[in-house]
Coordinates of C-alpha atoms in Angstrom, one line a residue:
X224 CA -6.2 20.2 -27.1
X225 CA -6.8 16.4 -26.5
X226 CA -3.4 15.9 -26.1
X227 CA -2.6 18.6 -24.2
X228 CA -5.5 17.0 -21.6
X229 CA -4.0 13.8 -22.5
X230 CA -0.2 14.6 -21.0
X231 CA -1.7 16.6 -18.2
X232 CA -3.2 13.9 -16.9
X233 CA -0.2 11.3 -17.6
X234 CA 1.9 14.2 -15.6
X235 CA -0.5 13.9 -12.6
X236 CA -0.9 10.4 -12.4
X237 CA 3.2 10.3 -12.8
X238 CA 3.8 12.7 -9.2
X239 CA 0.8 11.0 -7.7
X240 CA 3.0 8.2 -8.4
X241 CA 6.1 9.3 -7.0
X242 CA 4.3 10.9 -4.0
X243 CA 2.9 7.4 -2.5
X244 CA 4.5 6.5 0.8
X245 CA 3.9 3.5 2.6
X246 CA 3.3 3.1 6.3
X247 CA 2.7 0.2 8.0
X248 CA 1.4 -0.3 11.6
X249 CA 3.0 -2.9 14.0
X250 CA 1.3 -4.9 16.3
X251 CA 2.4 -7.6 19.1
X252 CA 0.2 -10.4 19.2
X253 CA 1.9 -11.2 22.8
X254 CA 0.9 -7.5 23.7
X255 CA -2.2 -6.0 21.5
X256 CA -5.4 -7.1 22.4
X257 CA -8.2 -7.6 19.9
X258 CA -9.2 -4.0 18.7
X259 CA -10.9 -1.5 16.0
X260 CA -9.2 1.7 15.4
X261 CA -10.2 4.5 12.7
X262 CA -7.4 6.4 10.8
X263 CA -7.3 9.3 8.7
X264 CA -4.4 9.1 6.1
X265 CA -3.4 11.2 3.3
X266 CA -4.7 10.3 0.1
X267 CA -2.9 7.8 -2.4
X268 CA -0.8 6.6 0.3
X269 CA -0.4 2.9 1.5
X270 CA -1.2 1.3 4.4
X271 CA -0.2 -2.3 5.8
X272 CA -0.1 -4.2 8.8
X273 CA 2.5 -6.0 10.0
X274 CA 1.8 -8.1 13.3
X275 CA 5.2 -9.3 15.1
X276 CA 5.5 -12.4 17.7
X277 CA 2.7 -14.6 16.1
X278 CA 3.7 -18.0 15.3
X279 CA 2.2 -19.1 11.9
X280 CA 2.8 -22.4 11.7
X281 CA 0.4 -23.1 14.2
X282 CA -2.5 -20.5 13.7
X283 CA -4.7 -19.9 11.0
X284 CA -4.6 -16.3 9.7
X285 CA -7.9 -14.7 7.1
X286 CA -7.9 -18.4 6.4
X287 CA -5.4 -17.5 3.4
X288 CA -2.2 -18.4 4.5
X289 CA 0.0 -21.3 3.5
X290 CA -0.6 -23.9 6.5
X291 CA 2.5 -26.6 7.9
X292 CA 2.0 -29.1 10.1
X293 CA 1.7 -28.2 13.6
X294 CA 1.8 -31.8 15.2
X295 CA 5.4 -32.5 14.8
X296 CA 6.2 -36.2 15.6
X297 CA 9.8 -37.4 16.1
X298 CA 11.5 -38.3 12.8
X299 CA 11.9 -41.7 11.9
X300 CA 15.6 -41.4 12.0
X301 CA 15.3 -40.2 15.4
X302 CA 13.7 -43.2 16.7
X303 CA 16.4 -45.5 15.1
X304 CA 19.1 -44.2 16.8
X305 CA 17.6 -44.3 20.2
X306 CA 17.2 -48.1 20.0
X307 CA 20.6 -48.6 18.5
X308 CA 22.9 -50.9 20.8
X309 CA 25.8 -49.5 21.1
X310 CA 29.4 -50.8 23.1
X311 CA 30.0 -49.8 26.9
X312 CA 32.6 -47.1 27.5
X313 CA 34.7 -49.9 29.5
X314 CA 34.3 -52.3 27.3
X315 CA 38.3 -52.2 25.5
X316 CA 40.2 -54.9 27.7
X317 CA 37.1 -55.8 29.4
X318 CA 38.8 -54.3 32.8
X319 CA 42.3 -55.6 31.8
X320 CA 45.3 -52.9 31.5
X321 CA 47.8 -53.2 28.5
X322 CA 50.9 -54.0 30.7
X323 CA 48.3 -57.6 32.2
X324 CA 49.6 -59.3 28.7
X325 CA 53.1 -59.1 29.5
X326 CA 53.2 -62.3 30.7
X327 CA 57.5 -62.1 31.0
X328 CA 59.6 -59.5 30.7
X329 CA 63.3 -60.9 28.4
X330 CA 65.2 -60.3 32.1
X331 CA 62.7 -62.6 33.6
X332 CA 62.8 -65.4 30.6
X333 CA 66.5 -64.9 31.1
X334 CA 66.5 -64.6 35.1
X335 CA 64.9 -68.2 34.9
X336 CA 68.0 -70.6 33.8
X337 CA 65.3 -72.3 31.5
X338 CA 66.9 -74.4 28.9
X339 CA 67.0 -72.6 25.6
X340 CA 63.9 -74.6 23.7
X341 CA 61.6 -73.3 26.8
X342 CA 63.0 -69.8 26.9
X343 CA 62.2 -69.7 23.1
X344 CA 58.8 -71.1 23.7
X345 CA 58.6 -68.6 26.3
X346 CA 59.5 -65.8 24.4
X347 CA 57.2 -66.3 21.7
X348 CA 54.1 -66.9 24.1
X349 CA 55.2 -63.5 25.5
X350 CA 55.4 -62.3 21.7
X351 CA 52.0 -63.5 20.9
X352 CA 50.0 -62.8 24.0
X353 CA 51.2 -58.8 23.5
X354 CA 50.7 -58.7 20.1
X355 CA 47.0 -60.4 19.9
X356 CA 45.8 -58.2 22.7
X357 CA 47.3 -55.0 21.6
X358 CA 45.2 -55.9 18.0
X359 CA 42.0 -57.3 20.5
X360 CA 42.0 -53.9 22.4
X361 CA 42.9 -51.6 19.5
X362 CA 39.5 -53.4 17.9
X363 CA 37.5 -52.8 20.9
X364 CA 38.4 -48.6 21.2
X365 CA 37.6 -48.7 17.4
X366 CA 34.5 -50.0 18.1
X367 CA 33.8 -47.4 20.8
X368 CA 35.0 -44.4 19.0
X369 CA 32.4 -45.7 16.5
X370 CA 29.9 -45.8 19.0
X371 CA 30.8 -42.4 20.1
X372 CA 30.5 -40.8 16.8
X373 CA 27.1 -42.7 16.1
X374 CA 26.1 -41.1 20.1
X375 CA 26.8 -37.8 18.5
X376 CA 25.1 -38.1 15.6
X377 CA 21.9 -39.1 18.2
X378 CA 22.7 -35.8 20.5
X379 CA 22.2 -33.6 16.7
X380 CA 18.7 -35.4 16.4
X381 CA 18.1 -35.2 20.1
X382 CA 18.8 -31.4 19.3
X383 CA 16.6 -31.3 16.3
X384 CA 13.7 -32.8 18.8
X385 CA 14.0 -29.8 20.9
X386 CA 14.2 -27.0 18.0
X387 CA 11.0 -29.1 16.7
X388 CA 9.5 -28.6 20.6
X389 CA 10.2 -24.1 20.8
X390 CA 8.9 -24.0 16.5
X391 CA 5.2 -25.7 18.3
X392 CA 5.7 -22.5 21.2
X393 CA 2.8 -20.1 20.8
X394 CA 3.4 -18.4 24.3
X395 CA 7.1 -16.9 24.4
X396 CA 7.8 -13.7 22.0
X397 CA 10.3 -14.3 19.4
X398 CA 13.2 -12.8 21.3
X399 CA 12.9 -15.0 24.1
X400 CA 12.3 -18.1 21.8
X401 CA 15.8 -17.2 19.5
X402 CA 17.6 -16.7 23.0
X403 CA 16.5 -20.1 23.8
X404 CA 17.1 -21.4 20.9
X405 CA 21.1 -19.8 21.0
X406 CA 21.6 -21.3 24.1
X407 CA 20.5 -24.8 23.4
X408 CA 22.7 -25.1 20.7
X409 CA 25.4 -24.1 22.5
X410 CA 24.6 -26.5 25.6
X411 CA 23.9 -29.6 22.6
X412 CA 27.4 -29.1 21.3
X413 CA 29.4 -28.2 24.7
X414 CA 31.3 -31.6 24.9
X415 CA 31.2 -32.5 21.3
X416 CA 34.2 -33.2 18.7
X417 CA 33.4 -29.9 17.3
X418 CA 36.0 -27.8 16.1
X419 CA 37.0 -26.1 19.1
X420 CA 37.1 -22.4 16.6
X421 CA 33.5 -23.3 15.7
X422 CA 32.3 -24.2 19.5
X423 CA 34.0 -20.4 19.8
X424 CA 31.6 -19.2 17.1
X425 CA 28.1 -20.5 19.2
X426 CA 29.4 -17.9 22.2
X427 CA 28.0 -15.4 19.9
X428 CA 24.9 -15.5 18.7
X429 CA 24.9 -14.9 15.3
X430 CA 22.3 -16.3 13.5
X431 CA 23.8 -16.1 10.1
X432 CA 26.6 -18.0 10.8
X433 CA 25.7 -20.8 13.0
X434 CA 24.3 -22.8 10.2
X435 CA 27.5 -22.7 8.8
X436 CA 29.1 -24.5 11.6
X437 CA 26.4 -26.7 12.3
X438 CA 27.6 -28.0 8.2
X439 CA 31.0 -28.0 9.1
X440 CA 30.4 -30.3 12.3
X441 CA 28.1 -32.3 10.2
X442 CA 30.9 -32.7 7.7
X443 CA 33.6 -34.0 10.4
X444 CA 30.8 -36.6 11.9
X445 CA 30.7 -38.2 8.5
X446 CA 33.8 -37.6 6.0
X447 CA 36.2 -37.6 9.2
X448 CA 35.1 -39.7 12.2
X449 CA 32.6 -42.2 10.7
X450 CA 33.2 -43.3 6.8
X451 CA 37.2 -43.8 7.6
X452 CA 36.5 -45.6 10.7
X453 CA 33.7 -47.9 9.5
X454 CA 36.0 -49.0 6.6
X455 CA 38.8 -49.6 9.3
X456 CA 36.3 -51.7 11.0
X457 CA 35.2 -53.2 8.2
X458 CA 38.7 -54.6 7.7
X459 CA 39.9 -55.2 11.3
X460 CA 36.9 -57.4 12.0
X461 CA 36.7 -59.5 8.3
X462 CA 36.4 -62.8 8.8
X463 CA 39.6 -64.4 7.5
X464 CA 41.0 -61.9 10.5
X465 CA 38.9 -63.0 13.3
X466 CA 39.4 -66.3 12.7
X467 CA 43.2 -65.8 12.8
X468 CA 42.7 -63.9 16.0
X469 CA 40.5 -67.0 17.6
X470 CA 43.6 -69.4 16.3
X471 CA 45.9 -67.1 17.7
X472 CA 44.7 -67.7 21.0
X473 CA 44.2 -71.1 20.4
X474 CA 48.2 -71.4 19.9
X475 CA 48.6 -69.6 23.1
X476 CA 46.5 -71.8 25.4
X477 CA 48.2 -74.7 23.7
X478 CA 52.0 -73.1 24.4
X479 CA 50.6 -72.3 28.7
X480 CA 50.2 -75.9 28.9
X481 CA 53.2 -77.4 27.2
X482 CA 55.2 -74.9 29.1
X483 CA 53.8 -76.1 31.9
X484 CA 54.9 -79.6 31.1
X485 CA 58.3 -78.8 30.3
X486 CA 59.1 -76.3 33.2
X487 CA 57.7 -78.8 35.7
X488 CA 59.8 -81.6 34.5
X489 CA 63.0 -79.6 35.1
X490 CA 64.5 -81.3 38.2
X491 CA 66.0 -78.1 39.7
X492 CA 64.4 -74.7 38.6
X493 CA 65.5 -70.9 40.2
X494 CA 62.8 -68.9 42.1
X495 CA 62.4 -66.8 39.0
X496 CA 61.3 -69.8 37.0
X497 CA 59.3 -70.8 40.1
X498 CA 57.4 -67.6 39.3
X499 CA 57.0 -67.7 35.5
X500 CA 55.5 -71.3 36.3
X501 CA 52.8 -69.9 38.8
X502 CA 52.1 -67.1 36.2
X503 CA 51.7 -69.7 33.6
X504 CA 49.0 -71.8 35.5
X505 CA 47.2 -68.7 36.1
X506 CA 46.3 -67.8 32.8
X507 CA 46.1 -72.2 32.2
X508 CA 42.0 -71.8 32.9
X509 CA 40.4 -68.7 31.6
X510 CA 43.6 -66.6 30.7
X511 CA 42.8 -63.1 30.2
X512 CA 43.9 -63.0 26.7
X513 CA 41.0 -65.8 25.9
X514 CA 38.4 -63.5 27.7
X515 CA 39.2 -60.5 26.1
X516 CA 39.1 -62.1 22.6
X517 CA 35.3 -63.8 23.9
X518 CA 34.3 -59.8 25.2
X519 CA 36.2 -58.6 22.0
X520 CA 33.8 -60.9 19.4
X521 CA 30.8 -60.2 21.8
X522 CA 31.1 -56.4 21.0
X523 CA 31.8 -56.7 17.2
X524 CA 28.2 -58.7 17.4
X525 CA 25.6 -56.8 19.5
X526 CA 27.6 -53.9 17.6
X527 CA 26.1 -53.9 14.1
X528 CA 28.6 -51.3 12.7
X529 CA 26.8 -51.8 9.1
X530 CA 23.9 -50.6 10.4
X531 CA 25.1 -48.4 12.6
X532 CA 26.9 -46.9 9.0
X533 CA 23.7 -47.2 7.3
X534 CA 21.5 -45.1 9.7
X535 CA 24.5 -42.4 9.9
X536 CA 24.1 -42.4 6.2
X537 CA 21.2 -41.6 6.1
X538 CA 21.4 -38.6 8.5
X539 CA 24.1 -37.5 5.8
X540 CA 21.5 -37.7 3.4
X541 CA 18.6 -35.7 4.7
X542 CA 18.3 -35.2 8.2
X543 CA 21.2 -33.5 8.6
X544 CA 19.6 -30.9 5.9
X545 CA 16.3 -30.8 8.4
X546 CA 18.1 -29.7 11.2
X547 CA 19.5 -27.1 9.8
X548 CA 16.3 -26.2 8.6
X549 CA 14.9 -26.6 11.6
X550 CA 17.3 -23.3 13.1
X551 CA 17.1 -21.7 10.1
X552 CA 13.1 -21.7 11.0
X553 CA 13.5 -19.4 14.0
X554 CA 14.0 -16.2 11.7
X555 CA 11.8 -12.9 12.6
X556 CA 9.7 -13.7 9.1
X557 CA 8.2 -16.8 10.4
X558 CA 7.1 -14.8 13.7
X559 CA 5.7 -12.2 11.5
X560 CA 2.6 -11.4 9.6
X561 CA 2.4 -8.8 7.2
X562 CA -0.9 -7.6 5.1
X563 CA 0.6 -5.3 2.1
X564 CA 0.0 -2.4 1.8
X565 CA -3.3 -1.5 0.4
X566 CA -3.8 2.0 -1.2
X567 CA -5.5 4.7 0.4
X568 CA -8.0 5.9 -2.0
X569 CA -11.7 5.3 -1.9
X570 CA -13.5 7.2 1.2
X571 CA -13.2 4.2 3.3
X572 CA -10.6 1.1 3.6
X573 CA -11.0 -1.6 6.1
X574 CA -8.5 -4.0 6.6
X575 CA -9.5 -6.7 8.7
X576 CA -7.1 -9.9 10.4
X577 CA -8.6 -12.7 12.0
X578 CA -6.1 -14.8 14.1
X579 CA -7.7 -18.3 15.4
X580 CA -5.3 -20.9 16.9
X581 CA -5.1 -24.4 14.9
X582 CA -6.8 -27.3 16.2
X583 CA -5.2 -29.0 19.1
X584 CA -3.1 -26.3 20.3
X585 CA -2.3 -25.7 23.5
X586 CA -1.5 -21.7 23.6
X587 CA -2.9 -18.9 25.9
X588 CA -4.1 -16.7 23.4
X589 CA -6.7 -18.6 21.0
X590 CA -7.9 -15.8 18.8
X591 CA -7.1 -12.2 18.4
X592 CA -8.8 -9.5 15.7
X593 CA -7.4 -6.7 14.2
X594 CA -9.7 -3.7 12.1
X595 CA -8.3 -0.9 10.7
X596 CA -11.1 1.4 9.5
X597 CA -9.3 4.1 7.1
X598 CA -9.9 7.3 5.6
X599 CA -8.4 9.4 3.0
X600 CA -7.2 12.6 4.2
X601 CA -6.2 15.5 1.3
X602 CA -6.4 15.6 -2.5
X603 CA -9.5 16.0 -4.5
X604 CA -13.0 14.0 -4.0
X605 CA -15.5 13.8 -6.7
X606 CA -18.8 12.7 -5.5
X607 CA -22.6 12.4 -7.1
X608 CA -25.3 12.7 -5.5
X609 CA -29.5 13.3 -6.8
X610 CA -32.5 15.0 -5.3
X611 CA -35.1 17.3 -5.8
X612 CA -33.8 21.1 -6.8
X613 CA -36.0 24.4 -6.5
X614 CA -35.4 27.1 -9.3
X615 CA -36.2 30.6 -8.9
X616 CA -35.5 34.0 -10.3
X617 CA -36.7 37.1 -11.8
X618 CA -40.1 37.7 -14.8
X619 CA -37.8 36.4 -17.5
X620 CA -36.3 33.7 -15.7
X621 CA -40.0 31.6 -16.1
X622 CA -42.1 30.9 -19.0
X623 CA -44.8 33.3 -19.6
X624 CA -48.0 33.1 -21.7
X625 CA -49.5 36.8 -23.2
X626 CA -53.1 37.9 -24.4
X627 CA -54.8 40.2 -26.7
X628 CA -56.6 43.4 -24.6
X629 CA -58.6 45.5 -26.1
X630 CA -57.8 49.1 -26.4
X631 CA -60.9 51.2 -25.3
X632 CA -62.1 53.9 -28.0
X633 CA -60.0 51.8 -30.5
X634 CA -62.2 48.8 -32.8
X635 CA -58.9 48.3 -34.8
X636 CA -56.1 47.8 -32.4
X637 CA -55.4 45.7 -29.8
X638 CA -52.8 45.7 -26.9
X639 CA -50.3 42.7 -26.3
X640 CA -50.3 42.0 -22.3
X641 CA -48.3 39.7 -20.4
X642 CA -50.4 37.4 -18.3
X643 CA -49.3 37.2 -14.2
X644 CA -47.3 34.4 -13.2
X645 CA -49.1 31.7 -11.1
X646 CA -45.9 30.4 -9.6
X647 CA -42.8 32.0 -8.6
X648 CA -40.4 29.2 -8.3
X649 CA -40.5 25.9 -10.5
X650 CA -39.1 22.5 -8.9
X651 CA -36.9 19.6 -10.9
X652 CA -35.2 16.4 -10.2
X653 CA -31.6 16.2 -11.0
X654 CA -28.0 15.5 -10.3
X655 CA -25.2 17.1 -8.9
X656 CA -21.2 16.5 -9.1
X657 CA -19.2 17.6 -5.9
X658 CA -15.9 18.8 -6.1
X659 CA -14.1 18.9 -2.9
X660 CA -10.8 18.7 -0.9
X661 CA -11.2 15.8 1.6
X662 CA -10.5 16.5 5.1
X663 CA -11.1 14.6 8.5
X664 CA -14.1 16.5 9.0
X665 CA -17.8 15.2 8.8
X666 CA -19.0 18.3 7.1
X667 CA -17.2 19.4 3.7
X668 CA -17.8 22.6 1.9
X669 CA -17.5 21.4 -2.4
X670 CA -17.9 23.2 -5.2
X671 CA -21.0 21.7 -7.3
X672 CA -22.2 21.6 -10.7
X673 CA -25.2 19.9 -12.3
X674 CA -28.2 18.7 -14.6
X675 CA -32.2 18.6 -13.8
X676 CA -35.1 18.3 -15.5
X677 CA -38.8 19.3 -14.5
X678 CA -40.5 17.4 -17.8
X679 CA -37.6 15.8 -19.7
X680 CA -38.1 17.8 -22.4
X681 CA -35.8 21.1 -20.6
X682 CA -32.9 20.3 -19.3
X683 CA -31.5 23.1 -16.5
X684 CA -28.0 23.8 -15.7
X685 CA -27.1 24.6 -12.1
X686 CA -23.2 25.8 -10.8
X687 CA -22.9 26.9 -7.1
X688 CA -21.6 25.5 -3.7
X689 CA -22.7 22.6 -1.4
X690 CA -22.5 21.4 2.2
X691 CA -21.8 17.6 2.5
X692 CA -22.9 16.1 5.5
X693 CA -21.8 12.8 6.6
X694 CA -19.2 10.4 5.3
X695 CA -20.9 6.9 3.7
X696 CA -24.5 8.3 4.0
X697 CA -24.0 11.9 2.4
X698 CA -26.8 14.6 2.6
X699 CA -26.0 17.4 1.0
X700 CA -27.3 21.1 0.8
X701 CA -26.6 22.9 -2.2
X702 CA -27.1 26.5 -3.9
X703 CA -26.2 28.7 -6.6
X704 CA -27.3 29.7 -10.4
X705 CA -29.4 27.8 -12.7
X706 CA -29.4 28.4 -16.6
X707 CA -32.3 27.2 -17.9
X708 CA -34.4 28.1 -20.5
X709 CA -37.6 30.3 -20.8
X710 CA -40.6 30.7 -23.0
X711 CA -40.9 34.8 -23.7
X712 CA -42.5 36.7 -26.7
X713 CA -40.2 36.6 -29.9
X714 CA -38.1 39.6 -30.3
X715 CA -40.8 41.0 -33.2
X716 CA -43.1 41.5 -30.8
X717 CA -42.6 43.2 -26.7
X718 CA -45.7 43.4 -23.7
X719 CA -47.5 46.2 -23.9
X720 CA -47.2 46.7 -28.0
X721 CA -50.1 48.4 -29.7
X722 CA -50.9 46.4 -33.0
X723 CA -53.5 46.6 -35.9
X724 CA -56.1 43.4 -35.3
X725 CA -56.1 43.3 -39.1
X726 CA -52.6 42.2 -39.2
X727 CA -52.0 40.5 -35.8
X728 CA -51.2 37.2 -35.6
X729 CA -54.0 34.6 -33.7
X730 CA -51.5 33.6 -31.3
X731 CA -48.9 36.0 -30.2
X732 CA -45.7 34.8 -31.0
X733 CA -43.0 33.5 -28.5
X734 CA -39.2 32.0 -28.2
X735 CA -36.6 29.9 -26.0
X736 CA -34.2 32.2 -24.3
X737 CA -31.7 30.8 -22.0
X738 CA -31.7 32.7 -18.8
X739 CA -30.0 32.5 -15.5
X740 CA -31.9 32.4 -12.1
X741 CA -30.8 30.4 -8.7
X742 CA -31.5 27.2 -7.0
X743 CA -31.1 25.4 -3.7
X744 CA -31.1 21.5 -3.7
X745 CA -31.6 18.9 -1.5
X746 CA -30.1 15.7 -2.3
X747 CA -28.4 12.5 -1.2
X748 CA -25.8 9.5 -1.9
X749 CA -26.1 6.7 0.5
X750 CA -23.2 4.9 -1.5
X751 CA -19.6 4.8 0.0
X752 CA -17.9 6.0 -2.9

């Protein structure tokens, strides 16, 4: 039998099991004020909460969830970048064209009539001019593209400062913030050196894949426009080469003025040599190649491309990581807080949030509080409840006490009489067990069944029906039968027997017989269970 109870009861618990649904009910924090509302939900079932456009980092929610800095201050990387000095977009040729350092043109040298040691000389002045300011120039839009590439790495952190800005927005809903953020990144990478396929991608906002580009533009900054170009640098500007490059143009300033010299000593020279001479006293003082090797070396030192690497570098190595992080951030979860759902099975649940903004934060809506005051709705309630109980019933139902009468006419016999009942009802303090079917109602009809006692020495039985009134504080009404038990005469013996005085016992004999009567009870359970 105890196992048969035993599997019943595993069965039960096992569809009770499978029967649990969960329900959860949404509120907007932009939307839903403060409030207190009362539900009424099936029995066993779960119930959460799960409040939408609330931004967590910066309010404190039942004081139990993980807090994150809301004072964001602007990385340190961020800050190193902005005070970076970097080379102007004009500065290659330093306002010179390409086709200024070709001094002579082989027509010209040859247009000249110069005797052949001067148009050699000339020749390799022409030679050397072109090739020192091609390598001066091709330095100097090296050392801009660098620039550019380190500017772009600045735009990502100027970027990050914004997504860091909309994470500290309390105000907007989370739709309008992930719109915003959509189209900032799109406007923050507009005229970058990103992949024109992924600039295609940050058209549609797709939150899934934009961190994927964001790697892959990361990627190019470094691996492709800054590491290959900083060791080109590197190389172009070594010292052994810059000093070649400042002899170089030494040699040239030296071959203007003994060309000079030796044209001007020629006693009869053509208009075209006329000219080469004018062009050769013009670059005498100052020439353009000397100034765009001074503007060249100027660059290369206000332009610290080492540290210029090293801070790039070190956006590779985490910032670039916190960026993303910081879009990644703008996902529904971290606009959303859920209580789990708590099972439905005591008379009353009550779930309780208390938002309160963070310390110094600016948003419109401080504090908000949300109670949800549930109660169970179907299955089976077993409650207890104690009070005072009134037993009634018929002669046998009560104890009784008989006498001895004496028979008149008749000295040897004697008549056994029942003595009248004082009281027709006895009262007793008990308990009772309620078996009902909950329902939203205030007043349940159970079934009940019970113990009292009126001296602790007689314990009464009661079965019957109550009336529950209320739902913490119960009051309860409650009637049916009563088995208790009864002192009569013993079964030798009956009221109204005629027995010899001789023989008869001093005290007539009596028993305990259980018998049933009725009872009504008034009793209470101010608990909530």
């Amino acid at each position: 039998m105890k196992h048969l109870i035993l599997c019943g009861t595993l069965c039960l618990a096992t569809l009770s099991a499978v029967a649990q649904t969960v329900e959860y009910k949404n509120l907007d924090f932009k939307k839903d004020t403060s409030q207190i509302n009362t539900l009424k939900i099936k029995t066993g079932s779960r119930l959460g909460l799960k409040i939408s456009n609330i931004n967590k980092k910066l309010y404190t929610i039942n004081n139990a969830v993980t807090q994150t800095s809301y004072n964001e201050t602007a990385p340190g990387l961020f800050d190193l970048f902005s005070k970076a000095k970097l080379p102007g977009e004009n500065a290659a040729s330093s306002g010179f064209k390409s086709e200024e350092f070709k001094l002579f043109t082989p027509t010209q040298i040859s247009d000249a009539k110069l005797p052949a040691p001067v148009a050699k000389k000339l020749t390799e002045l022409a030679d050397l001019y072109v090739r020192n300011a091609d390598t001066l120039n091709s330095n100097d839009m090296r050392l801009i593209a660098f620039g550019e590439t380190y500017k772009e790495v600045r735009n990502v952190l100027r970027y990050q400062m914004i997504l860091k800005g909309l994470q500290n927005d309390c105000d907007k809903p989370f739709t309008q913030l992930r719109t915003q953020v959509y189209d900032e990144t799109k406007k923050a990478f507009l005229t970058s050196t990103m992949a024109d396929e992924d600039r295609n991608l940050l058209e549609t906002p797709d939150y899934a894949i934009i961190p994927g580009v964001l790697e892959r533009y990361f990627d190019k900054l470094i691996e492709t426009d800054m590491r290959p170009a900083y060791k080109e640098l590197s190389s172009a500007f070594a010292l052994s080469k810059r000093e070649q490059l400042g002899k170089n143009v030494t040699k040239a300033a030296a071959l203007i003025t003994e060309l000079i010299g030796l044209i001007e000593k020629e006693k009869k020279t053509t208009e075209p040599a006329k000219e080469i001479l004018k062009t050769l006293k013009g670059e005498r003082d100052n020439s353009k190649l000397s100034r765009l090797y001074k503007d060249n070396m100027e660059h290369y030192t206000k332009t610290d491309i080492t540290k210029l690497s090293s801070d790039m570098e070190a956006f590779n190595a985490t910032a670039r990581f916190e960026v993303i992080n910081d879009f990644k951030y703008f996902n529904e979860g971290n606009w959303t807080y859920i209580v789990d759902p708590q099972p439905i099975e005591d008379d009353l649940t009550v779930i309780t949030v208390n938002i309160k903004a963070k310390e110094s934060v600016t948003c419109s809506q401080l504090m908000r509080s949300y109670v949800y005051k549930v109660r169970p709705k179907g299955g089976l309630k077993i409650d207890f409840s104690t009070g005072l109980f009134i037993n009634y019933g018929g002669n046998d139902f009560k104890d009784q006490t008989y006498r001895y009468d004496p028979i008149e006419g008749n000295t040897t016999q004697q008549k056994i009489v029942k003595n009248d009942a004082k009281n027709a009802i006895f009262p007793s303090v008990g308990a009772l067990m309620h078996i009902y079917r909950r329902t939203a109602s205030d007043v349940k009809l159970a079934g009940a069944f019970g113990l009292s006692t009126r001296d602790l020495e007689r314990i009464n039985y009661h079965a019957g029906a109550s009336l529950i009134f209320g739902t913490s504080k119960r009051f309860i009404l409650s009637a049916g039968a009563t088995l208790t038990k009864a002192t009569l005469i013993a079964d030798k013996y009956q009221d109204g027997q005629v027995i010899d005085k001789a023989g008869a016992p001093e005290t007539i004999p009596t028993s305990s017989f259980s018998r049933f009567g009725f009872f009504g009870a008034f009793t209470y359970n101010l608990s909530a269970k």
